[in-house]
Amino acid sequence: MAEMTPRTLSGFMELLPRPQQQMERMMDILRRTYSLYGFTPLDTPVIEAAEVLLAKGGGETEKQIYRFNKGDADLALRFDLTVPLAKYVALHYNDLSFPFRRYQIGKVYRGERAQRGRFREFYQADIDVIGDGKLDITNEAEMPAIIYRAFSELGLKRFCIRVNNRKILNGFYAMLGLTEKSGEIMRTVDKLDKIGAEKVRALLTDQVGVEPDKADEILKFIAITGSNDQVLAALEGYVGRNETFDEGLDQLKTVVKYLGAFGVPEENFAVDLTIARGLDYYTGTVYETALLDHPEIGSVCSGGRYDNLAEYYTDKQLPGVGISIGLTRLFYVLGEQGMLNGDLPTAPADVLILPMTEDLSAAVTLATRLRDAGIRTQLYTEQKKFKAKMNYADKTGVPYVMFLGEDEIAKGVIACKDMTSGEQTTLDFAGTLARVQEGLAERNRGKVIVEK
């Protein structure tokens, strides 16, 4: 058989051990943050029946989905985590307690053109709250508050969560007599950051069929800017002309009010009337999050309120609100910009034990005691020269190496070298453990992300 050249497919990320450790650390922070707000972990299958995923995808979903047949089964890879969640809740309705709050970190697949910061296989980190019949508006304010805490815990500071409400947009388009085209208009306006106002106007008139004067009205409306209070005040000028608009404005004002109460600084969230989200299932509040120093990469975290996502699976009304971090995309950009903290430990172990005797009993016992104390420990038993063993410790980045020879065993002590400072001590187990614990605490003090 001819030898094949190993390669990773375009649009798929494959990390070396050090960055993989950094990615895992980010995931751990997100899991802890989500858990603080009462979300339970969930996992759903990567493969679903195609009809389940395509029931209410909207937009470009059908073009991007990975779809295949296996026997008589029409199958597809999930393109997000929200649609499978809707199926899950409908299927297990009788076994769940509502509101059902879940988080999920998993891979999704989209057959779009691979480019800088965009992948075909990527991790999403989602939170969703599903109600039974109704879902209080407070949940829509809590979502960006959770993202603010998560991003802050990661170490990000210069980011903005942009908030809007699709009812405001639907109501405004109804005022213009464009209700039938509202979905197409929103998907077109959603491209504003990528293609600019002039091209959006051209698409509205040439492809969507919006009259030029109404296209100008739309662009004028979404261009309303200023502080959150100024934007809300400007929207008050449209009150009384459409019931849906008025309802959306009331909801948006409530979300803004509670965001402050949840502790989100105003510099980290903004009312932005250009935000619509491309997927058809959003019905109320919508969110997009941008890194202020890297607007060119678009949203790294988005989501919104949906009322009818499960309607194809059940006749029960299961409204929800969710938000998703494009984790692979965020990780890629952070790495590219040199913002991942290289000083944090990324080694697979905290301690590497190098036995210096033929009988390994003492070394095995030491490894067990360290693990019992919560220290990640690797026992190196390969029969190699001392220099090769130390090179291994250097290459893996293990912060501490412990040597255990006949003299150490006889005296009940451990020789321990700090691989960063080069300092070596010979202490009993308690003294060595205390030194390692103190050093690890200091090393882990920083954030995963360092903003320049």
Short mmCIF file of N, CA and C in Angstrom, two decimals, residues 9-14 60 64 66 79 108-124 162 190-195 277-278 288-289 294-302 325-334 336:
data_model
loop_
_atom_site.label_atom_id
_atom_site.label_comp_id
_atom_site.label_asym_id
_atom_site.label_seq_id
_atom_site.Cartn_x
_atom_site.Cartn_y
_atom_site.Cartn_z
N LEU A 9 -7.97 18.51 6.81
CA LEU A 9 -8.84 19.13 5.82
C LEU A 9 -8.97 20.63 6.07
N SER A 10 -9.12 21.38 4.99
CA SER A 10 -9.33 22.82 5.09
C SER A 10 -10.61 23.11 5.86
N GLY A 11 -10.51 24.06 6.80
CA GLY A 11 -11.68 24.42 7.58
C GLY A 11 -11.84 23.62 8.86
N PHE A 12 -10.86 22.79 9.17
CA PHE A 12 -10.89 21.97 10.38
C PHE A 12 -9.66 22.31 11.22
N MET A 13 -9.85 22.47 12.52
CA MET A 13 -8.74 22.84 13.40
C MET A 13 -8.22 21.62 14.15
N GLU A 14 -6.91 21.47 14.15
CA GLU A 14 -6.26 20.39 14.88
C GLU A 14 -5.10 21.00 15.65
N GLU A 60 -29.35 30.38 5.04
CA GLU A 60 -28.47 29.59 4.19
C GLU A 60 -28.28 28.17 4.72
N GLN A 64 -25.57 24.94 3.52
CA GLN A 64 -24.35 24.72 4.30
C GLN A 64 -24.31 23.37 5.00
N TYR A 66 -24.10 19.53 6.10
CA TYR A 66 -23.48 18.28 5.63
C TYR A 66 -24.55 17.19 5.72
N PHE A 79 -25.75 21.66 12.55
CA PHE A 79 -25.12 22.91 12.15
C PHE A 79 -25.11 23.92 13.30
N VAL A 108 -19.98 21.62 15.90
CA VAL A 108 -21.02 21.72 14.89
C VAL A 108 -20.35 21.84 13.53
N TYR A 109 -21.14 21.66 12.47
CA TYR A 109 -20.57 21.53 11.13
C TYR A 109 -21.34 22.37 10.12
N ARG A 110 -20.62 23.17 9.36
CA ARG A 110 -21.22 23.99 8.31
C ARG A 110 -20.32 23.97 7.08
N GLY A 111 -20.88 23.58 5.96
CA GLY A 111 -20.11 23.46 4.73
C GLY A 111 -19.95 24.78 4.01
N GLU A 112 -19.52 25.80 4.72
CA GLU A 112 -19.29 27.10 4.08
C GLU A 112 -17.82 27.24 3.70
N ARG A 113 -17.51 28.25 2.95
CA ARG A 113 -16.14 28.45 2.48
C ARG A 113 -15.23 28.77 3.67
N ALA A 114 -14.18 27.97 3.82
CA ALA A 114 -13.24 28.18 4.92
C ALA A 114 -12.44 29.45 4.66
N GLN A 115 -12.28 30.27 5.67
CA GLN A 115 -11.51 31.50 5.55
C GLN A 115 -10.98 31.88 6.93
N ARG A 116 -10.26 32.98 7.00
CA ARG A 116 -9.64 33.41 8.25
C ARG A 116 -10.67 33.49 9.38
N GLY A 117 -10.46 32.70 10.42
CA GLY A 117 -11.33 32.75 11.58
C GLY A 117 -12.66 32.03 11.40
N ARG A 118 -12.89 31.43 10.23
CA ARG A 118 -14.14 30.69 10.00
C ARG A 118 -13.80 29.24 9.64
N PHE A 119 -14.48 28.33 10.30
CA PHE A 119 -14.18 26.92 10.14
C PHE A 119 -15.42 26.14 9.74
N ARG A 120 -15.20 24.96 9.18
CA ARG A 120 -16.31 24.08 8.82
C ARG A 120 -16.70 23.17 9.98
N GLU A 121 -15.74 22.85 10.82
CA GLU A 121 -15.99 22.14 12.07
C GLU A 121 -15.51 23.05 13.19
N PHE A 122 -16.40 23.35 14.13
CA PHE A 122 -15.99 24.27 15.18
C PHE A 122 -16.83 24.04 16.43
N TYR A 123 -16.25 24.46 17.55
CA TYR A 123 -16.95 24.37 18.83
C TYR A 123 -17.87 25.56 19.03
N GLN A 124 -19.07 25.27 19.52
CA GLN A 124 -19.94 26.30 20.06
C GLN A 124 -20.12 26.04 21.55
N ARG A 162 -24.03 43.72 21.64
CA ARG A 162 -25.02 44.57 20.98
C ARG A 162 -26.39 43.90 21.03
N ASP A 190 -28.68 42.28 8.06
CA ASP A 190 -27.71 41.59 8.91
C ASP A 190 -26.31 41.57 8.28
N LYS A 191 -26.23 41.87 6.97
CA LYS A 191 -24.95 41.88 6.26
C LYS A 191 -24.28 43.26 6.28
N LEU A 192 -24.90 44.21 6.99
CA LEU A 192 -24.42 45.60 6.95
C LEU A 192 -22.95 45.73 7.31
N ASP A 193 -22.52 45.06 8.39
CA ASP A 193 -21.12 45.16 8.82
C ASP A 193 -20.15 44.62 7.78
N LYS A 194 -20.62 43.65 6.99
CA LYS A 194 -19.72 43.00 6.03
C LYS A 194 -19.64 43.75 4.71
N ILE A 195 -20.77 44.31 4.25
CA ILE A 195 -20.77 44.87 2.89
C ILE A 195 -21.05 46.37 2.84
N ARG A 277 -29.92 39.13 13.20
CA ARG A 277 -29.61 37.71 13.15
C ARG A 277 -30.22 37.08 11.91
N GLY A 278 -29.48 36.26 11.22
CA GLY A 278 -29.91 35.72 9.94
C GLY A 278 -30.91 34.57 10.02
N GLU A 288 -25.53 40.18 19.51
CA GLU A 288 -24.27 39.88 18.86
C GLU A 288 -23.16 40.52 19.68
N THR A 289 -22.03 39.84 19.77
CA THR A 289 -20.91 40.35 20.57
C THR A 289 -19.68 40.50 19.69
N HIS A 294 -11.13 44.15 17.12
CA HIS A 294 -11.11 43.27 15.95
C HIS A 294 -12.51 43.17 15.34
N PRO A 295 -13.08 44.30 14.93
CA PRO A 295 -14.43 44.27 14.36
C PRO A 295 -14.50 43.50 13.05
N GLU A 296 -13.34 43.33 12.41
CA GLU A 296 -13.34 42.68 11.10
C GLU A 296 -13.76 41.22 11.17
N ILE A 297 -13.68 40.59 12.33
CA ILE A 297 -14.03 39.16 12.42
C ILE A 297 -15.52 38.96 12.70
N GLY A 298 -16.25 40.04 12.92
CA GLY A 298 -17.69 39.91 13.15
C GLY A 298 -18.01 39.42 14.55
N SER A 299 -19.18 38.82 14.69
CA SER A 299 -19.66 38.40 16.00
C SER A 299 -18.98 37.12 16.47
N VAL A 300 -18.54 37.11 17.74
CA VAL A 300 -17.97 35.90 18.34
C VAL A 300 -18.95 35.26 19.31
N CYS A 301 -20.09 35.91 19.50
CA CYS A 301 -21.09 35.39 20.43
C CYS A 301 -22.44 36.00 20.04
N SER A 302 -23.44 35.17 19.79
CA SER A 302 -24.71 35.69 19.33
C SER A 302 -25.85 34.78 19.77
N ILE A 325 -21.40 31.10 22.01
CA ILE A 325 -20.05 31.59 21.73
C ILE A 325 -19.44 30.72 20.65
N GLY A 326 -18.97 31.34 19.58
CA GLY A 326 -18.21 30.61 18.56
C GLY A 326 -16.80 30.39 19.08
N LEU A 327 -16.62 29.31 19.83
CA LEU A 327 -15.41 29.13 20.63
C LEU A 327 -14.16 28.93 19.75
N THR A 328 -14.27 28.11 18.72
CA THR A 328 -13.11 27.88 17.85
C THR A 328 -12.69 29.16 17.17
N ARG A 329 -13.65 29.91 16.70
CA ARG A 329 -13.37 31.18 16.03
C ARG A 329 -12.70 32.17 16.98
N LEU A 330 -13.25 32.27 18.20
CA LEU A 330 -12.68 33.16 19.20
C LEU A 330 -11.26 32.75 19.53
N PHE A 331 -11.04 31.45 19.73
CA PHE A 331 -9.71 30.94 20.08
C PHE A 331 -8.71 31.24 18.96
N TYR A 332 -9.12 31.06 17.72
CA TYR A 332 -8.24 31.31 16.58
C TYR A 332 -7.79 32.77 16.56
N VAL A 333 -8.73 33.67 16.70
CA VAL A 333 -8.41 35.10 16.63
C VAL A 333 -7.51 35.51 17.79
N LEU A 334 -7.81 35.01 18.98
CA LEU A 334 -6.99 35.34 20.14
C LEU A 334 -5.55 34.86 19.95
N GLU A 336 -4.07 34.30 17.05
CA GLU A 336 -3.46 35.06 15.95
C GLU A 336 -2.97 36.43 16.42
#
